[in-house]
PDB file of C-alpha atoms in Angstrom:
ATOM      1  CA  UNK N 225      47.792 -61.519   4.222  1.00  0.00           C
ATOM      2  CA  UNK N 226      45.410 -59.967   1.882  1.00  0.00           C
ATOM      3  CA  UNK N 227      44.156 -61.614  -1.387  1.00  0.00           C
ATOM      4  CA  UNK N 228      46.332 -60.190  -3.367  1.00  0.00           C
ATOM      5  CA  UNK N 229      49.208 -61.532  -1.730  1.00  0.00           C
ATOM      6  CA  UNK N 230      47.323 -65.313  -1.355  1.00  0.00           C
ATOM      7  CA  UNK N 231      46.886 -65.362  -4.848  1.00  0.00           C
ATOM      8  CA  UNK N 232      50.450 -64.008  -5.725  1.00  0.00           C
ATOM      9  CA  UNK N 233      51.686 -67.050  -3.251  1.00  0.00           C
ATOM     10  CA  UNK N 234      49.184 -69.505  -4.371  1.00  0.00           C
ATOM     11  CA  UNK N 235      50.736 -68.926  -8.139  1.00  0.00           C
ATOM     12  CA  UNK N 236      54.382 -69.517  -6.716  1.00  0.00           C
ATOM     13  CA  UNK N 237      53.241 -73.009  -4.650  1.00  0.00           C
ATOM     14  CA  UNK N 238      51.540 -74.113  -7.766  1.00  0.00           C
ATOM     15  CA  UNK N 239      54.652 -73.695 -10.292  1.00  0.00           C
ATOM     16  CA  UNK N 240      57.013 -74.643  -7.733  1.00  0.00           C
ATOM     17  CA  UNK N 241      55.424 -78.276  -7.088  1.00  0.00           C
ATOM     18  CA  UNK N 242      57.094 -81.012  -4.842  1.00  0.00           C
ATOM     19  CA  UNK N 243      60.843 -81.129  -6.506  1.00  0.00           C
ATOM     20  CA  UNK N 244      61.281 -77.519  -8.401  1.00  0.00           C
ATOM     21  CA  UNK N 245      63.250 -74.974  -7.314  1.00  0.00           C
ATOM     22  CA  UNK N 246      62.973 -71.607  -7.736  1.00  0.00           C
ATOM     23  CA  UNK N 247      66.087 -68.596  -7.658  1.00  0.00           C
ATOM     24  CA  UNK N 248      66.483 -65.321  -6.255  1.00  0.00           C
ATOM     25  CA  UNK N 249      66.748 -64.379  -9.894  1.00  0.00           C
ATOM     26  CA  UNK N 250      63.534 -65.599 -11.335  1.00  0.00           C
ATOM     27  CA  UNK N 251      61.168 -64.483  -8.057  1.00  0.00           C
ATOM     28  CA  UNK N 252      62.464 -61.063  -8.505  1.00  0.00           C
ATOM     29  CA  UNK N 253      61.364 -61.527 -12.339  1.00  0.00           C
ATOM     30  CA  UNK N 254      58.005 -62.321 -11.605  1.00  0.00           C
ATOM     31  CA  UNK N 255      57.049 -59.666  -9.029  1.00  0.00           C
ATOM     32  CA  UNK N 256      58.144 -61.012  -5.926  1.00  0.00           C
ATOM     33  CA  UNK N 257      60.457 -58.596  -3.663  1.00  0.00           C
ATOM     34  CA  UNK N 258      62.888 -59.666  -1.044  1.00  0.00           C
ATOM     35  CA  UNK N 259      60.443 -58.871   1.699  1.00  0.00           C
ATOM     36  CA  UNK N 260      57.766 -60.797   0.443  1.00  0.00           C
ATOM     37  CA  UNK N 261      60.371 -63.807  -0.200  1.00  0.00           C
ATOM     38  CA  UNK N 262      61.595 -63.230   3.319  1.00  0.00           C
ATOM     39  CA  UNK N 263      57.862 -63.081   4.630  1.00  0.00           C
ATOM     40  CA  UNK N 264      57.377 -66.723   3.217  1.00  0.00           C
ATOM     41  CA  UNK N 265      60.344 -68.252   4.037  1.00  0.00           C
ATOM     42  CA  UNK N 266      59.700 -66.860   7.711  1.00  0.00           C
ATOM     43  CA  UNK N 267      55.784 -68.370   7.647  1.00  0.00           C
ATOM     44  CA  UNK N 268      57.083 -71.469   6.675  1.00  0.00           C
ATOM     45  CA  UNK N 269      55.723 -71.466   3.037  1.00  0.00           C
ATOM     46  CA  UNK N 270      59.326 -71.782   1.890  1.00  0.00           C
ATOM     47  CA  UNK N 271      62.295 -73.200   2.348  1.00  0.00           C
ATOM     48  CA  UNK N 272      65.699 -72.524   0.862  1.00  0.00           C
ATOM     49  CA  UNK N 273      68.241 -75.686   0.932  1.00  0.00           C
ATOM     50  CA  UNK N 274      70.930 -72.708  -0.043  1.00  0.00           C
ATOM     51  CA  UNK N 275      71.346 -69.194  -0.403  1.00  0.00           C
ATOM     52  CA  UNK N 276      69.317 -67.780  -3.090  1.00  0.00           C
ATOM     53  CA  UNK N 277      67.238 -70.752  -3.734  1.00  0.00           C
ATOM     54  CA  UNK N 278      63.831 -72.364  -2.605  1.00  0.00           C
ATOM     55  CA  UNK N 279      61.826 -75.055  -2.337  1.00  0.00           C
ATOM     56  CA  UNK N 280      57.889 -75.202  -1.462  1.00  0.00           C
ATOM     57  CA  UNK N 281      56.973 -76.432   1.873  1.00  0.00           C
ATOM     58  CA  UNK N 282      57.113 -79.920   1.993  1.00  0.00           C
ATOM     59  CA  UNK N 283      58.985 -80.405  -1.064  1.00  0.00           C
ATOM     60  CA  UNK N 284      61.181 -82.917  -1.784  1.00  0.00           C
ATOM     61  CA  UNK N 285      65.266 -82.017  -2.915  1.00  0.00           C
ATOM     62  CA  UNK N 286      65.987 -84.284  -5.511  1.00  0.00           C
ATOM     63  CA  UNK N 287      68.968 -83.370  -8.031  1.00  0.00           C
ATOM     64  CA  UNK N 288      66.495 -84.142 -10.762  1.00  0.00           C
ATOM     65  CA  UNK N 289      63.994 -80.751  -9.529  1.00  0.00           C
ATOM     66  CA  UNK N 290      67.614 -78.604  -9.522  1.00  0.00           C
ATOM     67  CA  UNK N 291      68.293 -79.836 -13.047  1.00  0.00           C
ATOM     68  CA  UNK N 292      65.031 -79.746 -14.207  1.00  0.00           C
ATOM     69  CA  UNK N 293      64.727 -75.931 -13.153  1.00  0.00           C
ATOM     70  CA  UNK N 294      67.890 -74.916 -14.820  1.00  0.00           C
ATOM     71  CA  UNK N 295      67.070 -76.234 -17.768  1.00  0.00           C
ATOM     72  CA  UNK N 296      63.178 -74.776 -17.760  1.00  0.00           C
ATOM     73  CA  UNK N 297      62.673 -71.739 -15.080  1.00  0.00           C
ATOM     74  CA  UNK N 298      66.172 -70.504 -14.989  1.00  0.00           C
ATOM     75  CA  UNK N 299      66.521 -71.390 -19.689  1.00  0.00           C
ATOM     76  CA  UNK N 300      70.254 -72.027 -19.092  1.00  0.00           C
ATOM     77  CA  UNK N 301      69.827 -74.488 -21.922  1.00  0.00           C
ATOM     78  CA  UNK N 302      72.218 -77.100 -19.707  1.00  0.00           C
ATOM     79  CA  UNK N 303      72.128 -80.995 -20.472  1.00  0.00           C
ATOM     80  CA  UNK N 304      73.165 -83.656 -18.645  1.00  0.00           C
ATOM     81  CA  UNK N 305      75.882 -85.774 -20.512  1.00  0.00           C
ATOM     82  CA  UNK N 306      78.588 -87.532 -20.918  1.00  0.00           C
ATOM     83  CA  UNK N 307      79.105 -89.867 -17.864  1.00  0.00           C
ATOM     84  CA  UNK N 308      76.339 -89.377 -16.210  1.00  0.00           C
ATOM     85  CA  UNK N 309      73.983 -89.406 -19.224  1.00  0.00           C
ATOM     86  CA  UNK N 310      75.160 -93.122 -20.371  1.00  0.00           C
ATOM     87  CA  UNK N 311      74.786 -93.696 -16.212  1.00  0.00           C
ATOM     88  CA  UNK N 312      71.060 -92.877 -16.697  1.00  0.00           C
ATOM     89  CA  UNK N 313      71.182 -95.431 -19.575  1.00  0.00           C
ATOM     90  CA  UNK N 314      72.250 -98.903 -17.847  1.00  0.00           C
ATOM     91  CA  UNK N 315      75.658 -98.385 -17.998  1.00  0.00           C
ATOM     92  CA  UNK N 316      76.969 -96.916 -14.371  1.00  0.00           C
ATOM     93  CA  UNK N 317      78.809-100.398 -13.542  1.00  0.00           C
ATOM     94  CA  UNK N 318      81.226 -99.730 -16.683  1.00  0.00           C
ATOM     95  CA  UNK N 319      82.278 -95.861 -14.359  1.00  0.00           C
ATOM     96  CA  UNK N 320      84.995 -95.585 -12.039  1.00  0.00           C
ATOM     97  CA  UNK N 321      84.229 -95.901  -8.949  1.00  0.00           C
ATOM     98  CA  UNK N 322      82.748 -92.972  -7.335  1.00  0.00           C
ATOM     99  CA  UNK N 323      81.631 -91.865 -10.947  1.00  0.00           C
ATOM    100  CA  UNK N 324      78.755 -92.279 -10.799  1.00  0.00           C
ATOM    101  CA  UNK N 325      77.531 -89.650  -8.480  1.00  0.00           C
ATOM    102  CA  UNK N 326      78.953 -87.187 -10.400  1.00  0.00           C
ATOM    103  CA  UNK N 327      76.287 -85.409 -13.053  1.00  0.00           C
ATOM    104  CA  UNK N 328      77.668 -84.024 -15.604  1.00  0.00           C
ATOM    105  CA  UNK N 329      76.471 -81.228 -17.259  1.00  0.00           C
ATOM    106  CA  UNK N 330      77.098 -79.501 -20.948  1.00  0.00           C
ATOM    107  CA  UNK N 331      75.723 -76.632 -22.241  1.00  0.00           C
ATOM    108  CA  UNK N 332      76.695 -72.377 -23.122  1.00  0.00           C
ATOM    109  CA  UNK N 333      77.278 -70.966 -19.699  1.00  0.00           C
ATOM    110  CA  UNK N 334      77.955 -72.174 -16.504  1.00  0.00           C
ATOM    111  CA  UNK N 335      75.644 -73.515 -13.831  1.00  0.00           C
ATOM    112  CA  UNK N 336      74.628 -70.657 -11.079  1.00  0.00           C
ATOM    113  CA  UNK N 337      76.676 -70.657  -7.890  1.00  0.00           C
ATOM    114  CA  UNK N 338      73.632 -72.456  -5.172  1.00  0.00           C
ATOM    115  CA  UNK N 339      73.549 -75.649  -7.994  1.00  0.00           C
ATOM    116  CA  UNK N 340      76.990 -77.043  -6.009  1.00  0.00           C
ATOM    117  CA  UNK N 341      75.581 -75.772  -2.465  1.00  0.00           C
ATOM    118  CA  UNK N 342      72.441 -78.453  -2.453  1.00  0.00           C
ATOM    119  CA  UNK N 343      72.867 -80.369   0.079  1.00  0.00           C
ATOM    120  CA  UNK N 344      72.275 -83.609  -2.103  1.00  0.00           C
ATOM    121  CA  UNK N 345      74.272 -86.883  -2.376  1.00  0.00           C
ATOM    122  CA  UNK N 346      75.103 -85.842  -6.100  1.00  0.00           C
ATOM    123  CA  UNK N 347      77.795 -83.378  -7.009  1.00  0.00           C
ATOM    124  CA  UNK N 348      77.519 -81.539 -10.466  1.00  0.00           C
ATOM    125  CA  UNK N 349      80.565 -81.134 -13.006  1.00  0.00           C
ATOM    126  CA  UNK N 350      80.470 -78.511 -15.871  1.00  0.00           C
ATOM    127  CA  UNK N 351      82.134 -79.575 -18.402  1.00  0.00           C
ATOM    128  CA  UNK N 352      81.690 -76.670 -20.717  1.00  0.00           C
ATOM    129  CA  UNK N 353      80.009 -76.700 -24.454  1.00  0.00           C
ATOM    130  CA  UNK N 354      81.184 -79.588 -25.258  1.00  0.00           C
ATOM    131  CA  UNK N 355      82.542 -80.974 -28.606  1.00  0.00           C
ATOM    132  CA  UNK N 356      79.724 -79.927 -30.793  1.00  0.00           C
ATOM    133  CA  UNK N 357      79.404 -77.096 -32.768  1.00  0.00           C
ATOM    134  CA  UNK N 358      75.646 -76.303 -32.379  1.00  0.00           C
ATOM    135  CA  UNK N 359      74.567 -73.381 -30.550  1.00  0.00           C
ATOM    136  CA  UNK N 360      72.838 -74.452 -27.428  1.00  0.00           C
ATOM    137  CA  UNK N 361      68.986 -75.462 -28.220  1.00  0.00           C
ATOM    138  CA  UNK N 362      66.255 -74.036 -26.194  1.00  0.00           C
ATOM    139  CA  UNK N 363      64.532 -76.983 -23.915  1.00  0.00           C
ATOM    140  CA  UNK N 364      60.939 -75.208 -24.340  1.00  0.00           C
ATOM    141  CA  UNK N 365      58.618 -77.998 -23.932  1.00  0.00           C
ATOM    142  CA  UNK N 366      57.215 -77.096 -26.899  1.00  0.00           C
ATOM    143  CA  UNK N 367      60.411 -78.581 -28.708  1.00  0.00           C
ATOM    144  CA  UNK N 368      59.473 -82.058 -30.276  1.00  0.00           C
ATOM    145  CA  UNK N 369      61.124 -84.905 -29.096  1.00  0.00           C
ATOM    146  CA  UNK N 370      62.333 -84.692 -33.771  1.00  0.00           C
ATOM    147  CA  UNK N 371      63.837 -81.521 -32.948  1.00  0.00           C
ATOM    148  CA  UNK N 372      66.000 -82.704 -29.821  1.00  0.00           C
ATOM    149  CA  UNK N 373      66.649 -86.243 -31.810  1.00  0.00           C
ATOM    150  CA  UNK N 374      68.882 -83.893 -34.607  1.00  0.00           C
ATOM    151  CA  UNK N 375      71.220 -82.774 -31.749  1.00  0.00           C
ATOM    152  CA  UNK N 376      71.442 -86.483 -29.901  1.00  0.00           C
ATOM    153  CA  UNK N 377      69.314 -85.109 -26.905  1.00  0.00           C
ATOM    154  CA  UNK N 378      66.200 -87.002 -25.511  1.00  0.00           C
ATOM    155  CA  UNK N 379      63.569 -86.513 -22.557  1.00  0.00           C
ATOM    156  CA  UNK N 380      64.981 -88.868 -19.954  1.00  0.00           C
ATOM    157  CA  UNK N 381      62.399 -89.936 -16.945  1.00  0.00           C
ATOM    158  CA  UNK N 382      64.241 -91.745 -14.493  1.00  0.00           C
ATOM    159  CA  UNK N 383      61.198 -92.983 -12.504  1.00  0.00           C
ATOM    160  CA  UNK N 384      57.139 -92.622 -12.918  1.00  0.00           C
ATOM    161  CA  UNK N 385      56.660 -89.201 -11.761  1.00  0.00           C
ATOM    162  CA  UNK N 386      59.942 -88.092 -11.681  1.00  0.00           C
ATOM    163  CA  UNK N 387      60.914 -84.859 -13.813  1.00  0.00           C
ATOM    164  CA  UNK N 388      61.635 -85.397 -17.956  1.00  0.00           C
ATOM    165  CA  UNK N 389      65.064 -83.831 -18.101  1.00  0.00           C
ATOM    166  CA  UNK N 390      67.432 -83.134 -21.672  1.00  0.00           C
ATOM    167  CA  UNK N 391      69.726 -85.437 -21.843  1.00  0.00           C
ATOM    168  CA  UNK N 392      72.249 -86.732 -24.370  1.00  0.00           C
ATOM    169  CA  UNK N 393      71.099 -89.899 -26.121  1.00  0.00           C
ATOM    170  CA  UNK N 394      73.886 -92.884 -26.171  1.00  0.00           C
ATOM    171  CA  UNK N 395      75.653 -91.697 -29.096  1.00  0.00           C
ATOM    172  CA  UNK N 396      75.944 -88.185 -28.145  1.00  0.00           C
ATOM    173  CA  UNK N 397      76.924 -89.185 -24.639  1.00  0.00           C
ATOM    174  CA  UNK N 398      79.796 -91.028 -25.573  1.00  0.00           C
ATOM    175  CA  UNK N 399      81.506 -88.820 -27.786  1.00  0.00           C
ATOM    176  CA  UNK N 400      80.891 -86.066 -25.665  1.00  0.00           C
ATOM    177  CA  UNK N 401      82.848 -88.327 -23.203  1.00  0.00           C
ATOM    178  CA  UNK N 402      85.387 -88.997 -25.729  1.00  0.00           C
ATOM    179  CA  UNK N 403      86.187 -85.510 -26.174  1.00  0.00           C
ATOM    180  CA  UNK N 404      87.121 -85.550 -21.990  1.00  0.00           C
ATOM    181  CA  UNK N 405      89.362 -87.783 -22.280  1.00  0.00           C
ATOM    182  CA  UNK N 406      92.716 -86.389 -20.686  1.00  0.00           C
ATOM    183  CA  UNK N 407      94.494 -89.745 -19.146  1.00  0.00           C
ATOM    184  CA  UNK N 408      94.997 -93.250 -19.608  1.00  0.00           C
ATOM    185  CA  UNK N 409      92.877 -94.091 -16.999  1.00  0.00           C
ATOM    186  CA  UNK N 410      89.735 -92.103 -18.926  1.00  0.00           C
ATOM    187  CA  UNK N 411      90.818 -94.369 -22.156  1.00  0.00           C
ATOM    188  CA  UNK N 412      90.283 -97.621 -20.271  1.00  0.00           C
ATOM    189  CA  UNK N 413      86.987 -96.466 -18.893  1.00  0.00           C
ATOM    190  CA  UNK N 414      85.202 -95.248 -22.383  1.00  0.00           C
ATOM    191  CA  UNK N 415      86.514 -98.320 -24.252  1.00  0.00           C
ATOM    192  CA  UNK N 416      84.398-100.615 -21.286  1.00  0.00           C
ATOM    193  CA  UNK N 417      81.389 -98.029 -22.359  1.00  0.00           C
ATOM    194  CA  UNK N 418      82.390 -98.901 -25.890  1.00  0.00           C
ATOM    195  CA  UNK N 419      81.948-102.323 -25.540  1.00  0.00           C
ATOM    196  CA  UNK N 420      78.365-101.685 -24.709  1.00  0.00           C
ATOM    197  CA  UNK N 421      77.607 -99.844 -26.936  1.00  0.00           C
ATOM    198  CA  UNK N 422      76.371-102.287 -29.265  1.00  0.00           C
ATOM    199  CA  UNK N 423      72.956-100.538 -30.420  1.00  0.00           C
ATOM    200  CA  UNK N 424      74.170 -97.611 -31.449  1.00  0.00           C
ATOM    201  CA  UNK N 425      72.153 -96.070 -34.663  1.00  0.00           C
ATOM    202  CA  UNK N 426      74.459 -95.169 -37.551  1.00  0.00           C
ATOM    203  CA  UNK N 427      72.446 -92.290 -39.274  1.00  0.00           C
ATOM    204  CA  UNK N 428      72.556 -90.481 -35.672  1.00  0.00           C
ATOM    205  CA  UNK N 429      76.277 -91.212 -35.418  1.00  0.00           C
ATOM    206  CA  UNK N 430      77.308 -90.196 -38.783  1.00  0.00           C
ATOM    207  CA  UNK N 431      75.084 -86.953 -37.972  1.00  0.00           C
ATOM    208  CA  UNK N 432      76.682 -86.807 -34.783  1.00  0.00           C
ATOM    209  CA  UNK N 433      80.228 -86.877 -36.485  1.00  0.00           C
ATOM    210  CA  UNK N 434      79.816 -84.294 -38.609  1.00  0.00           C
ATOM    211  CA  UNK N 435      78.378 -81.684 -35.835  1.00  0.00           C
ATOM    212  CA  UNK N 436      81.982 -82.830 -33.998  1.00  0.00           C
ATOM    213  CA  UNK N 437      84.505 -80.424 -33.958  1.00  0.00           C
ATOM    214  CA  UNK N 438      86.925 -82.378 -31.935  1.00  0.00           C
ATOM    215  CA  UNK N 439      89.455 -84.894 -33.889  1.00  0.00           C
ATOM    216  CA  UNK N 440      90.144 -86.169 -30.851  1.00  0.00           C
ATOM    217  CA  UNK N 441      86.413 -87.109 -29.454  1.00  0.00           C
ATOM    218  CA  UNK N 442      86.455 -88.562 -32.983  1.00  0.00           C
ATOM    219  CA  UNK N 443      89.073 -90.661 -34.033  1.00  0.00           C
ATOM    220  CA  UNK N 444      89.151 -92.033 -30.581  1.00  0.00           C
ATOM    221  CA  UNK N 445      85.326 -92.539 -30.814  1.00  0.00           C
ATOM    222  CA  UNK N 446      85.590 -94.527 -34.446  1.00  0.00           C
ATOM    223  CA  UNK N 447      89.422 -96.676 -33.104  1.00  0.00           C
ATOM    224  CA  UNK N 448      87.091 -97.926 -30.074  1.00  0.00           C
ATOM    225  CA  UNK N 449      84.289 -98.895 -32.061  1.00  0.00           C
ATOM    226  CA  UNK N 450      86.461-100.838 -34.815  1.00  0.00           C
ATOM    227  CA  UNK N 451      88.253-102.590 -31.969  1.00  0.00           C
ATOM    228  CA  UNK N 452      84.946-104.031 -30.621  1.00  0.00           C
ATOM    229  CA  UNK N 453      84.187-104.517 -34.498  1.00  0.00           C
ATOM    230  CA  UNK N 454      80.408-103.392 -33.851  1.00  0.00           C
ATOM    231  CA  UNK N 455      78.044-104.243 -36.471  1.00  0.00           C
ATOM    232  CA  UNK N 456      76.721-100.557 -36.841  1.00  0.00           C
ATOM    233  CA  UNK N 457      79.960 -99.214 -37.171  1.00  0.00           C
ATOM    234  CA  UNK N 458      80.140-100.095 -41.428  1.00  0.00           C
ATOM    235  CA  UNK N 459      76.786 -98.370 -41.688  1.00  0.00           C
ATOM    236  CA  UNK N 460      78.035 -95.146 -40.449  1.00  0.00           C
ATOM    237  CA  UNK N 461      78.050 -92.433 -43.140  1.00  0.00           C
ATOM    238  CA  UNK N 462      80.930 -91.119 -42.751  1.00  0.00           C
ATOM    239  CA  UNK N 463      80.727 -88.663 -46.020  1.00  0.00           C
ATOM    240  CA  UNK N 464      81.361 -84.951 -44.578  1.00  0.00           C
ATOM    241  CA  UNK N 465      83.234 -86.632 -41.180  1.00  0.00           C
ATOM    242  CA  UNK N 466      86.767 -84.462 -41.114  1.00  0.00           C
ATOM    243  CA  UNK N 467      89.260 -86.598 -39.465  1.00  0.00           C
ATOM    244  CA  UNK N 468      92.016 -84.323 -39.799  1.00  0.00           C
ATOM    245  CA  UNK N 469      95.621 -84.828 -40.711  1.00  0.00           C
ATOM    246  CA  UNK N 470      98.397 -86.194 -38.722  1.00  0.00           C
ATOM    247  CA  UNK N 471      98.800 -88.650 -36.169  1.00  0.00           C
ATOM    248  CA  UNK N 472      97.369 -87.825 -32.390  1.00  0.00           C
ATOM    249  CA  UNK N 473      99.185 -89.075 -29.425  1.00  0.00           C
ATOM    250  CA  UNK N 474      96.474 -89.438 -26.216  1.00  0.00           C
ATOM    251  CA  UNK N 475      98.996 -91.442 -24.075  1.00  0.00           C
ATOM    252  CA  UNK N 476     102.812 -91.384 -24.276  1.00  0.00           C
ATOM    253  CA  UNK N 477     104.196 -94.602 -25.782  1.00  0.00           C
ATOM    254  CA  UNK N 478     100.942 -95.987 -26.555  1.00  0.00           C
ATOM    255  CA  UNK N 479     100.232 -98.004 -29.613  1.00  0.00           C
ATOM    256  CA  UNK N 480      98.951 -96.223 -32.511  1.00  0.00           C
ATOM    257  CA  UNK N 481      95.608 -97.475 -34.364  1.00  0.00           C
ATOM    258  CA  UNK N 482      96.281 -97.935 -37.640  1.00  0.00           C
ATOM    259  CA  UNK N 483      93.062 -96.774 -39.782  1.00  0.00           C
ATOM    260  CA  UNK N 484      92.304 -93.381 -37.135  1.00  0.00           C
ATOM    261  CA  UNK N 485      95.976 -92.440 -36.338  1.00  0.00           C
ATOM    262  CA  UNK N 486      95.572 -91.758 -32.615  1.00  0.00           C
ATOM    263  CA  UNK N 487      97.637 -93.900 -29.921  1.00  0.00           C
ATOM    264  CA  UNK N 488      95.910 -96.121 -27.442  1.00  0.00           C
ATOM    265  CA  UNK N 489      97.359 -97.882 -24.160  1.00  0.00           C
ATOM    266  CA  UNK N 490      98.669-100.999 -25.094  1.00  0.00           C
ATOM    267  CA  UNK N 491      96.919-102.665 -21.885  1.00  0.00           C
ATOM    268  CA  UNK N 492      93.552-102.079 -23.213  1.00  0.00           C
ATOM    269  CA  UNK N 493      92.431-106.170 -23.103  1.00  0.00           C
ATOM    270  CA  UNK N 494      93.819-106.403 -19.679  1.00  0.00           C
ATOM    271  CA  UNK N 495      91.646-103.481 -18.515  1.00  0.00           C
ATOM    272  CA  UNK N 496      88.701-104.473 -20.163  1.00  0.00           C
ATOM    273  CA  UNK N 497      86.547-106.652 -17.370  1.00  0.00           C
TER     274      UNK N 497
END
């Protein structure tokens, strides 16, 4: 190999590192053909868990290097939410069982085709936009962590050393989860969530609201929070929050709340562990 080349693969081991991936897509970017790809892969230099993807020799396949390179090499401007978000935060023993594996992902177009082929003990759920109306923020790292607070996103590091990934804070995950909601079953689970959510911050949720475009995510949201009468909940302004009009029906003979208009099993206490 001459120099050239070493220094063209030298440049790839050092942005790869242990847990990044790297796509067919961006290598082909950056000046690297399909030959010289294969001619790594075949020395040994790389390694590809699944078709169109690598890893460095050596490196390690950890869901947190796949998201971290979507949301940084591959600027695909995906978050992790909902669920798995509030997972990340303490809360995975309030999920249905099995849950909790599941990472759940938000953002402006869909995840490329290799994220579900990783052999990993994760599987990954799109779950679209979302219920917000902002356009999907660039992760740059040059984004402050002010700039990601205005949309409810954060830098998450699950463990020293472990990648910083966007994810939704608290109040954005749960009313992204809120705006899920399809079943009875999905009710039961978000109002355990609710329960915990005792240190919410109002100015972020009263932000939060008005960025909401579902009345769903929203009056269910606000009639879980009153039940568990949390302390922030008064301190929410709620001045530019559209509720809409009408009553909404989430489960068929439930009982309606009587402040949000939206029905709610009746069973909730007996659910509630």
């Amino acid at each position: 190999m001459n120099d050239q080349k070493k220094g063209k693969l030298n440049l790839l081991l050092t942005e790869l590192g242990d847990t990044s991936l790297v796509s067919n897509r961006w290598l082909h970017a950056h000046g690297y053909s399909n030959s010289l790809v294969a001619r790594y892969v075949s020395s040994g230099w790389l390694v590809s868990p699944a078709r169109g993807v690598y890893l460095r020799k050596g490196g390690r396949l950890q869901w947190e290097g796949a998201v971290r390179s979507l949301q940084t090499r591959e600027d695909l401007r995906l978050h992790v939410g909902g669920r798995y978000a509030l997972s990340l935060q303490g809360h995975e023993h309030y999920l249905r069982l099995g849950e909790a594996g599941t990472i759940t992902l938000y953002g402006g177009k869909r995840p490329p085709a290799w994220l579900g082929k990783l052999p990993l003990a994760q599987r990954f759920e799109y779950l679209g936009k979302g219920p917000f109306d902002w356009l999907p923020a660039s992760f740059a790292v040059e984004n402050s962590e002010a700039t990601l607070s205005e949309r409810g996103l954060m830098r998450h590091q699950a463990a020293p050393g472990a990648d910083a990934l966007i994810c939704s804070t608290a109040e954005r995950a749960i009313l992204e989860l809120c705006g899920d909601v399809s079943d009875a079953a999905l009710i039961y689970e978000v109002d355990a969530l609710m329960q915990a959510m005792t240190t919410l911050r109002p100015q972020r949720v009263g932000l939060l609201l008005r960025h909401c475009r579902s009345i769903k995510a929203k009056r269910l949201f606000l009639a879980l929070a009153e039940r568990h009468r949390h302390a922030w909940l008064p301190q929410v302004p709620m001045d530019g929050v559209d509720l809409g009009r009408g009553k909404r029906a989430l489960v068929p003979g439930g009982r309606l709340h009587p402040i949000y208009q939206i029905t709610l099993p009746g069973d909730l206490d007996e659910h509630l562990a």
